[in-house]
Each structure stands twice: as structure tokens, then as C-alpha cells.
Short mmCIF file of C-alpha atoms in Angstrom, two decimals:
data_model
loop_
_atom_site.label_atom_id
_atom_site.label_comp_id
_atom_site.label_asym_id
_atom_site.label_seq_id
_atom_site.Cartn_x
_atom_site.Cartn_y
_atom_site.Cartn_z
CA MET I 1 -0.31 0.16 -0.09
CA ARG I 2 1.21 3.41 -1.13
CA ILE I 3 1.15 6.22 1.39
CA ALA I 4 1.29 10.05 1.16
CA LEU I 5 2.31 11.34 4.63
CA ASN I 6 2.41 15.18 4.69
CA THR I 7 5.54 15.94 7.11
CA ARG I 8 5.52 19.83 6.11
CA ILE I 9 5.37 20.49 9.64
CA LEU I 10 8.94 19.23 10.32
CA GLN I 11 10.29 22.73 8.43
CA ALA I 12 9.40 24.48 12.17
CA PRO I 13 11.27 23.20 15.16
CA ARG I 14 9.72 20.17 16.73
CA THR I 15 7.03 20.36 19.05
CA GLY I 16 4.03 18.02 19.96
CA ILE I 17 2.50 17.55 16.45
CA GLY I 18 6.34 17.78 14.80
CA GLN I 19 7.54 14.91 17.23
CA TYR I 20 4.06 12.96 16.45
CA VAL I 21 5.23 13.02 12.90
CA ALA I 22 8.64 11.99 13.08
CA GLU I 23 8.14 9.22 15.54
CA LEU I 24 5.20 7.80 13.65
CA VAL I 25 7.02 8.05 10.17
CA SER I 26 9.69 5.98 11.93
CA ALA I 27 7.97 3.47 13.93
CA LEU I 28 5.86 2.86 10.24
CA VAL I 29 8.91 1.60 8.58
CA ASP I 30 8.53 -1.56 10.34
CA GLU I 31 4.87 -2.10 8.80
CA GLN I 32 6.11 -4.07 5.94
CA ASP I 33 3.21 -3.96 3.51
CA LEU I 34 3.42 0.44 3.58
CA GLU I 35 5.48 2.13 1.25
CA LEU I 36 5.93 5.88 2.56
CA SER I 37 6.07 8.82 0.15
CA LEU I 38 6.39 12.32 2.72
CA PHE I 39 5.69 15.53 1.32
CA HIS I 40 7.84 18.16 2.97
CA GLY I 41 5.82 21.20 1.51
CA TRP I 42 8.06 21.95 -1.67
CA GLY I 43 8.81 18.30 -2.86
CA TRP I 44 8.24 14.69 -1.94
CA GLY I 45 11.19 12.32 -0.27
CA ARG I 46 11.91 9.23 1.32
CA GLU I 47 13.68 10.38 4.80
CA LEU I 48 12.71 12.71 7.23
CA PRO I 49 14.59 15.95 7.81
CA ALA I 50 17.22 15.71 10.34
CA ALA I 51 16.88 19.46 11.53
CA ALA I 52 14.24 22.53 10.99
CA MET I 53 14.41 24.63 7.91
CA PRO I 54 17.40 27.25 8.61
CA GLY I 55 15.94 30.40 9.68
CA TYR I 56 12.27 29.15 10.41
CA SER I 57 11.68 30.63 13.60
CA ARG I 58 12.70 34.24 12.08
CA LEU I 59 10.97 34.10 9.19
CA ALA I 60 7.37 32.51 10.59
CA PRO I 61 6.57 35.50 12.53
CA TRP I 62 7.33 37.90 9.53
CA LEU I 63 5.21 35.81 7.28
CA ARG I 64 2.20 36.18 9.56
CA ARG I 65 2.18 40.25 8.85
CA ILE I 66 1.84 39.40 5.39
CA PRO I 67 -2.09 39.71 4.10
CA GLY I 68 -3.08 36.39 2.74
CA ALA I 69 0.34 34.49 3.50
CA TYR I 70 -1.34 31.33 4.72
CA ARG I 71 -3.44 31.08 1.57
CA ALA I 72 -0.79 31.68 -0.62
CA ARG I 73 1.57 29.02 1.08
CA ARG I 74 -1.59 26.68 0.86
CA TRP I 75 -1.71 27.21 -2.66
CA LEU I 76 1.82 26.72 -3.48
CA GLU I 77 1.70 23.50 -1.50
CA GLN I 78 -1.17 22.36 -3.26
CA GLN I 79 0.74 22.88 -6.70
CA ARG I 80 3.93 21.23 -5.21
CA PHE I 81 1.28 18.18 -4.22
CA ASN I 82 -0.13 17.71 -7.46
CA GLY I 83 3.15 18.22 -9.59
CA SER I 84 4.48 16.29 -12.11
CA GLN I 85 7.20 14.83 -9.25
CA SER I 86 4.08 13.43 -7.18
CA PRO I 87 4.51 9.71 -6.69
CA ALA I 88 1.13 7.26 -7.06
CA VAL I 89 -0.31 6.51 -3.87
CA ASP I 90 -3.04 4.71 -2.79
CA LEU I 91 -3.77 6.57 0.26
CA TYR I 92 -3.21 10.29 1.87
CA HIS I 93 -2.43 10.80 5.40
CA GLU I 94 -2.83 14.32 6.71
CA PRO I 95 -1.33 14.26 10.36
CA SER I 96 -1.69 18.10 11.01
CA LEU I 97 -4.86 19.56 11.58
CA TRP I 98 -6.51 19.69 7.62
CA PRO I 99 -5.82 18.06 4.59
CA LEU I 100 -4.77 19.13 1.03
CA GLU I 101 -6.83 18.13 -1.81
CA PHE I 102 -6.69 14.67 -3.13
CA ASP I 103 -8.55 12.72 -5.19
CA GLY I 104 -8.02 9.29 -3.11
CA PRO I 105 -9.06 7.99 0.30
CA THR I 106 -7.94 10.62 2.90
CA VAL I 107 -6.93 9.77 6.82
CA ILE I 108 -6.42 12.68 8.79
CA THR I 109 -5.19 12.74 12.54
CA LEU I 110 -6.92 15.53 14.62
CA HIS I 111 -5.12 16.35 17.95
CA ASP I 112 -7.12 18.62 19.62
CA LEU I 113 -9.94 21.33 19.25
CA THR I 114 -7.60 24.11 20.84
CA HIS I 115 -9.06 26.88 18.64
CA LEU I 116 -12.53 26.69 19.61
CA HIS I 117 -11.21 26.42 23.32
CA TYR I 118 -8.69 28.70 23.07
CA PRO I 119 -8.51 30.74 19.71
CA SER I 120 -6.37 33.08 21.27
CA THR I 121 -3.53 30.86 21.20
CA GLN I 122 -3.47 31.24 17.45
CA PRO I 123 -2.52 33.89 14.83
CA PRO I 124 -5.62 35.82 13.59
CA ALA I 125 -4.75 34.71 9.83
CA ARG I 126 -4.07 30.85 10.85
CA LEU I 127 -7.23 30.80 13.15
CA LYS I 128 -9.43 32.17 9.88
CA GLU I 129 -7.85 29.07 8.11
CA ILE I 130 -8.59 26.59 10.17
CA GLU I 131 -12.14 27.57 10.84
CA ARG I 132 -12.29 28.23 6.88
CA ARG I 133 -11.32 24.21 6.00
CA LEU I 134 -11.22 22.09 8.67
CA GLY I 135 -14.95 20.96 8.91
CA THR I 136 -14.24 20.32 4.84
CA GLY I 137 -11.02 18.08 5.54
CA VAL I 138 -13.09 16.34 8.44
CA GLU I 139 -15.60 15.62 5.96
CA GLN I 140 -13.27 14.99 3.06
CA ALA I 141 -11.41 12.18 5.71
CA ARG I 142 -12.65 8.62 5.24
CA LEU I 143 -11.26 7.89 8.80
CA ILE I 144 -9.99 10.14 11.50
CA LEU I 145 -7.33 9.51 14.13
CA THR I 146 -7.08 10.80 17.38
CA ASP I 147 -4.47 10.71 20.40
CA SER I 148 -7.29 10.27 22.92
CA GLN I 149 -10.50 9.16 23.59
CA PHE I 150 -11.45 12.64 24.86
CA VAL I 151 -10.66 14.14 21.75
CA ALA I 152 -12.86 11.57 19.92
CA ASP I 153 -15.45 12.60 21.81
CA GLU I 154 -15.48 16.01 21.40
CA ALA I 155 -14.74 15.92 17.95
CA GLN I 156 -17.79 13.46 17.25
CA ASP I 157 -20.17 15.93 19.27
CA TYR I 158 -19.15 19.22 17.62
CA PHE I 159 -18.88 17.81 13.86
CA GLY I 160 -21.85 15.15 14.51
CA LEU I 161 -20.62 12.23 12.59
CA PRO I 162 -20.54 8.81 13.92
CA ARG I 163 -18.42 7.10 16.03
CA ASP I 164 -17.19 4.59 13.44
CA ARG I 165 -15.35 7.42 11.93
CA PHE I 166 -12.90 8.15 14.76
CA VAL I 167 -9.91 5.54 15.37
CA VAL I 168 -8.23 6.25 18.55
CA ALA I 169 -4.33 5.84 18.74
CA PRO I 170 -2.71 6.86 21.82
CA LEU I 171 0.75 8.32 21.46
CA GLY I 172 4.14 6.80 22.31
CA VAL I 173 7.34 7.80 24.27
CA ALA I 174 10.63 8.20 22.10
CA ALA I 175 13.85 6.22 23.40
CA ARG I 176 15.53 9.02 24.75
CA PHE I 177 13.25 9.49 27.62
CA HIS I 178 14.34 7.00 30.35
CA PRO I 179 15.48 6.92 33.95
CA ARG I 180 19.34 8.14 34.15
CA GLU I 181 21.91 7.91 36.59
CA HIS I 182 23.07 11.24 38.36
CA ALA I 183 26.41 11.22 36.82
CA GLU I 184 25.37 11.08 33.29
CA LEU I 185 23.10 14.29 34.01
CA GLU I 186 25.63 16.30 36.13
CA HIS I 187 27.34 17.30 33.16
CA ASN I 188 24.65 19.25 32.13
CA LEU I 189 23.26 20.32 35.07
CA ALA I 190 26.40 21.46 36.41
CA PRO I 191 26.85 24.88 34.38
CA HIS I 192 23.71 26.02 35.67
CA GLY I 193 24.86 25.11 39.03
CA LEU I 194 22.00 22.23 39.50
CA GLN I 195 21.76 19.12 41.05
CA PRO I 196 19.51 16.26 39.45
CA ARG I 197 16.39 16.23 41.36
CA GLY I 198 17.03 19.85 42.38
CA TYR I 199 14.44 21.68 40.08
CA PHE I 200 11.03 21.85 39.20
CA LEU I 201 10.40 21.69 35.21
CA CYS I 202 7.47 22.78 33.05
CA VAL I 203 7.75 22.13 29.41
CA GLY I 204 5.66 23.69 26.61
CA THR I 205 4.89 26.80 24.72
CA LEU I 206 4.65 29.90 26.68
CA GLU I 207 0.78 30.41 25.80
CA PRO I 208 -2.12 30.80 28.27
CA ARG I 209 -3.92 27.42 27.51
CA LYS I 210 -0.49 25.46 29.36
CA ASN I 211 -1.69 27.59 32.38
CA LEU I 212 1.66 28.45 33.47
CA SER I 213 0.85 31.40 35.67
CA GLN I 214 -0.53 28.95 38.09
CA ALA I 215 2.85 27.10 38.23
CA LEU I 216 4.88 30.08 38.72
CA GLU I 217 2.51 31.60 41.48
CA ALA I 218 2.60 28.22 43.35
CA HIS I 219 6.40 28.10 43.27
CA ALA I 220 6.07 32.19 44.34
CA ARG I 221 4.54 30.73 47.33
CA MET I 222 7.15 27.90 48.37
CA PRO I 223 9.38 29.38 51.29
CA SER I 224 12.51 31.34 49.96
CA THR I 225 15.11 28.82 50.67
CA LEU I 226 13.36 26.19 48.96
CA ARG I 227 12.84 28.41 45.89
CA GLN I 228 16.13 29.01 45.96
CA ARG I 229 17.08 25.00 46.28
CA TYR I 230 14.55 23.99 43.66
CA PRO I 231 14.36 26.63 41.09
CA LEU I 232 11.40 26.56 38.48
CA LEU I 233 13.05 25.87 35.10
CA ILE I 234 10.50 26.30 31.62
CA ILE I 235 11.55 24.88 28.63
CA GLY I 236 9.92 26.19 25.06
CA MET I 237 9.23 28.83 22.56
CA ALA I 238 7.54 31.73 23.16
CA GLY I 239 3.89 31.63 22.09
CA TRP I 240 0.81 33.77 20.76
CA GLU I 241 0.37 36.37 23.63
CA GLN I 242 2.80 35.04 25.94
CA GLY I 243 3.14 38.46 27.57
CA GLN I 244 0.09 37.33 30.21
CA PHE I 245 2.64 36.04 32.68
CA GLY I 246 3.69 39.41 33.95
CA GLU I 247 5.00 40.37 37.20
CA VAL I 248 5.51 36.89 38.51
CA LEU I 249 7.47 35.61 35.90
CA HIS I 250 9.80 39.21 36.11
CA LYS I 251 10.23 38.71 39.82
CA GLY I 252 11.00 34.79 39.31
CA LEU I 253 13.52 35.51 37.06
CA ALA I 254 15.19 38.57 38.74
CA SER I 255 15.65 36.79 41.72
CA GLY I 256 16.87 33.54 39.91
CA HIS I 257 14.26 31.07 41.50
CA VAL I 258 12.86 31.01 37.78
CA ARG I 259 14.70 30.06 34.46
CA LEU I 260 13.94 29.86 31.16
CA LEU I 261 15.59 28.02 29.33
CA GLY I 262 13.95 28.52 25.75
CA TYR I 263 13.53 25.68 23.16
CA LEU I 264 16.32 23.26 23.06
CA PRO I 265 17.61 20.33 21.16
CA ASP I 266 15.46 16.71 22.05
CA GLU I 267 18.64 15.14 23.37
CA GLN I 268 18.98 18.05 26.42
CA VAL I 269 15.11 18.04 26.65
CA ALA I 270 15.10 14.88 27.58
CA GLN I 271 18.00 14.96 29.86
CA TRP I 272 16.28 18.16 32.14
CA VAL I 273 13.16 16.04 32.41
CA ALA I 274 15.02 13.07 33.85
CA GLY I 275 16.63 15.43 36.29
CA ALA I 276 13.61 17.45 37.54
CA ARG I 277 12.21 16.71 40.93
CA ALA I 278 8.92 16.62 39.14
CA LEU I 279 7.37 18.04 35.79
CA VAL I 280 4.92 20.72 36.65
CA PHE I 281 2.26 20.65 33.65
CA PRO I 282 -1.26 22.38 34.94
CA SER I 283 -2.09 23.00 31.01
CA LEU I 284 -5.95 23.65 30.73
CA TYR I 285 -6.28 21.94 27.63
CA GLU I 286 -4.46 18.97 25.96
CA GLY I 287 -5.58 16.45 23.18
CA PHE I 288 -2.87 14.08 24.63
CA GLY I 289 0.08 16.04 26.94
CA LEU I 290 2.96 14.28 25.71
CA PRO I 291 5.58 15.75 28.45
CA VAL I 292 3.36 14.03 31.02
CA LEU I 293 4.33 10.72 29.08
CA GLU I 294 7.68 11.44 28.77
CA ALA I 295 8.22 12.54 32.13
CA MET I 296 6.86 9.35 33.36
CA ALA I 297 9.18 7.43 31.26
CA SER I 298 11.89 8.90 32.31
CA GLY I 299 11.30 8.48 36.23
CA THR I 300 10.41 11.79 36.92
CA PRO I 301 7.25 12.41 38.84
CA VAL I 302 4.15 14.58 37.39
CA VAL I 303 1.79 17.07 38.74
CA LEU I 304 -0.93 17.92 36.59
CA THR I 305 -4.76 18.81 36.43
CA ARG I 306 -7.75 16.51 36.03
CA ARG I 307 -8.68 18.16 32.42
CA SER I 308 -9.07 17.08 28.97
CA ALA I 309 -7.17 14.00 27.94
CA MET I 310 -4.69 14.12 30.46
CA PRO I 311 -6.07 11.52 32.99
CA GLU I 312 -6.15 9.12 30.21
CA VAL I 313 -2.03 9.43 29.92
CA ALA I 314 -1.09 9.81 33.61
CA GLY I 315 -3.79 7.41 35.13
CA ALA I 316 -3.35 6.54 38.79
CA ALA I 317 0.15 7.86 38.62
CA GLY I 318 -0.55 11.53 38.28
CA ASN I 319 -0.74 14.28 41.20
CA TYR I 320 -3.76 16.19 40.30
CA VAL I 321 -4.39 19.75 41.04
CA GLU I 322 -7.51 21.95 40.56
CA PRO I 323 -6.72 24.47 37.88
CA GLY I 324 -6.49 28.04 39.64
CA ASP I 325 -5.54 26.12 42.92
CA VAL I 326 -2.30 27.82 43.44
CA GLU I 327 -2.24 26.86 47.31
CA GLY I 328 -3.08 23.22 46.35
CA LEU I 329 -0.18 23.31 43.54
CA SER I 330 2.17 24.87 46.18
CA THR I 331 1.26 22.39 48.70
CA THR I 332 1.92 19.39 46.14
CA LEU I 333 5.45 20.38 45.13
CA LEU I 334 6.25 21.01 48.79
CA ARG I 335 5.30 17.27 49.34
CA LEU I 336 7.41 16.15 46.37
CA ILE I 337 10.57 17.75 48.49
CA ASP I 338 9.19 16.80 51.97
CA ASP I 339 7.90 13.19 51.72
CA GLU I 340 10.57 10.84 50.05
CA PRO I 341 8.37 7.66 50.33
CA HIS I 342 5.76 9.64 48.31
CA TRP I 343 7.98 10.67 45.52
CA GLN I 344 9.55 7.21 45.08
CA THR I 345 6.01 6.00 44.85
CA CYS I 346 5.16 8.42 42.07
CA ARG I 347 8.27 7.66 40.25
CA GLU I 348 7.37 4.01 40.23
CA ALA I 349 3.78 4.40 39.40
CA GLY I 350 4.66 6.61 36.72
CA LEU I 351 7.22 4.18 35.22
CA GLN I 352 4.68 1.24 34.91
CA GLN I 353 1.87 3.79 33.55
CA ALA I 354 4.36 4.55 30.88
CA GLY I 355 5.28 1.32 29.94
CA LEU I 356 1.34 0.90 28.52
CA PHE I 357 2.30 3.64 25.32
CA SER I 358 4.75 3.16 22.82
CA TRP I 359 5.08 4.59 18.91
CA LYS I 360 5.14 0.66 17.58
CA HIS I 361 1.68 0.46 19.31
CA CYS I 362 0.52 3.76 17.79
CA ALA I 363 1.84 2.84 14.31
CA GLN I 364 0.29 -0.79 14.46
CA ILE I 365 -2.90 1.07 14.71
CA THR I 366 -2.63 3.85 12.33
CA ALA I 367 -1.58 1.11 9.64
CA ARG I 368 -5.01 -0.74 10.45
CA THR I 369 -6.75 2.63 9.89
CA TYR I 370 -5.17 2.79 6.53
CA ARG I 371 -6.12 -0.83 5.41
CA GLN I 372 -9.65 0.14 6.75
CA ALA I 373 -9.78 3.31 4.85
CA MET I 374 -8.67 1.24 2.09
CA GLY I 375 -11.58 -1.10 2.46
CA GLY I 376 -9.33 -3.73 3.63
#
């Protein structure tokens, strides 16, 4: 079976969906009856790009300011997709939101409905394109993959489609996320004056949906000596409307109790995750919550909200807090410092829970969905 898979998102630095595309493609190689052709936006290939397009992070904000830029880029991509160099394929899989036009059977992956709940996280031009194209794309798809049952149920209700149009394919965890010995971590942490298990970590784009303000405020309520000993580190790119964090962020940065590490290479992220006292992930809405799974697989306890799809990922291993309950989150962080038996229990429960997920399993469900869409 010849599959066209759109990997254009890998032109950008890899965040959640980019990681999904890269890991899925790598795992689908084991499906012997599949032949993958990868569309990278300007042409076709067989191999994944090793890195993002040079200068993409600087170019993307500039392009957003050009009227009609999204539509123009979309038109150019469609021409390249249909061009004379396009391979003969049996099925097209669009893994990122809305599909290009294709005459044959189409499968899409719908990761979440963030644009409905938090439209401010999208640049206005992109939001308009989502609203204009997503409904048509969903109708076009023979089958719709989702990362969680939560998104499948939500999308079924919103689009009014039958349940059998949706297939849940839970995400997996990359091999680089695993428990690490302290000696392995020290060379990464020592230049920052940190010790393994001597900091809390947030991972995610700085945007309102991630609710990092609750993490910042909860950390700020800890005694000053503990904030100094266990600073709060944040890994991620600046997002849309990230200025909402205001004074509490500036105070934390000024004191050194909060540190912004920015966007980091994959291997560095894995090391920071493995060395944290806990991952703090108070997000308000997630279609899955990949950092939660990655932290558990690394032997790092997780603190999160019981919202959207996240309980499907963390199960009983999560330390759950209510959105907006700053005092409750602060108390949870203090317990993960003071109560070593509790910390160890959370670590072991997380490792066991993470063992239920794999990219191999995700790829197997995806391949089965391709066959089903082809009528097999």
C-alpha cells in the first residue's frame, strides 16, 4: 500500500505535532506492506529531515504579518503536491489539522480542538484558515485518527459524525526518555549550578492554555530557601500572547528562582526531564499531553490538572491539582520535596503507567486504519 504522508510541519522546530510526525514515520517502517512517500511542502522524499528549516523561527513571525500569506503558501503547497514529480499513491494521511486536496481516500489526525477553546493561542490569519478549512477536511476524511478518547468524543459531538469514523491511536514515548543515573546528568546541570532532582520543570510553549501562571504563582508561595534550592525551569518557545505572565515571571527571573531555558534540542530536553524533581504541567486543555508521558517514562513524577485527555495519559500515577488552585499546587510541590516515600511511589507508578504506551503500538493502529480506509 502506497501512502502519502504530509511532513511539512517538520520545517518548523519540533513541538508536539512535529514529534508525532517524526516518531510515527520512524515506527511505520516496521509495517512491511506500507510504502511511504513524504511530502515536505516543496517536494517529495523518502527520508525525514534531520532538523528544522534554517531560519524558520525568524521567518514565520514575519510571514504572519503579510495579508493572505497562509492562503498563498497553501496554494503553492497544493501545486507541489499535485505536481509532475508527485508519486503514485493509494492513500493520503494528513497528520496536522487539515488535508490538502486529494482524489483518493484520506486519513487525518485530529490532535485537539484548541482553536475552539483557546482561539487566542492562534495568530488571527491562521485561525481564519482553520475555521475555513477544518470542517471540509474532516468531511473529506474516510477515517479520523485521534490521540485520545477525549478528543474522539469531543470531535464526534462537535462535527456530528458517527463514532465509527474515529480511531483512537494513543501516542508513544521516544527512546531518549528513560531514567538516567545522576552522573550522566551532572555534566548538563553543573554549568547551571543545579543538581539532579534539584529543580521543578515546566515544558511547553509559553501561551495561556498551558496555564504556566499557576505554576509560577505556586512556586512563588514556597519558602524562599526552597525556591532557591528548587528553582522552576521552563523549556519552550515563546507563544502567541505570551505577555500574560507579567510580574510574577519577572520577579522570579530577577531572583533566579525561575529560569527560562527557551527551545532546546531533543536530547537536552530529555536530560532536563530526567533530572527534574517533578514535571509541573497545569495545562487547561490537551489532546494528549506528551510531556506528561515523557516525564513518567524518565522516572520523574508529574503534577497536572484532571482536564481534557491528561487523565488518560497519567492514570493513577498523576499528582492532580485543580486549575486555579495555586495553594493546592504549592502544597503538592512541597510534598514532593519533603515526602521521599511519596516521591518514590510516584516515580514507580509513572514508570509503570508509561510502559502502557509505545510508538510501535501507535503505528500499528495507524497502519490498520490505512487498511480499513482502503476497504481492507
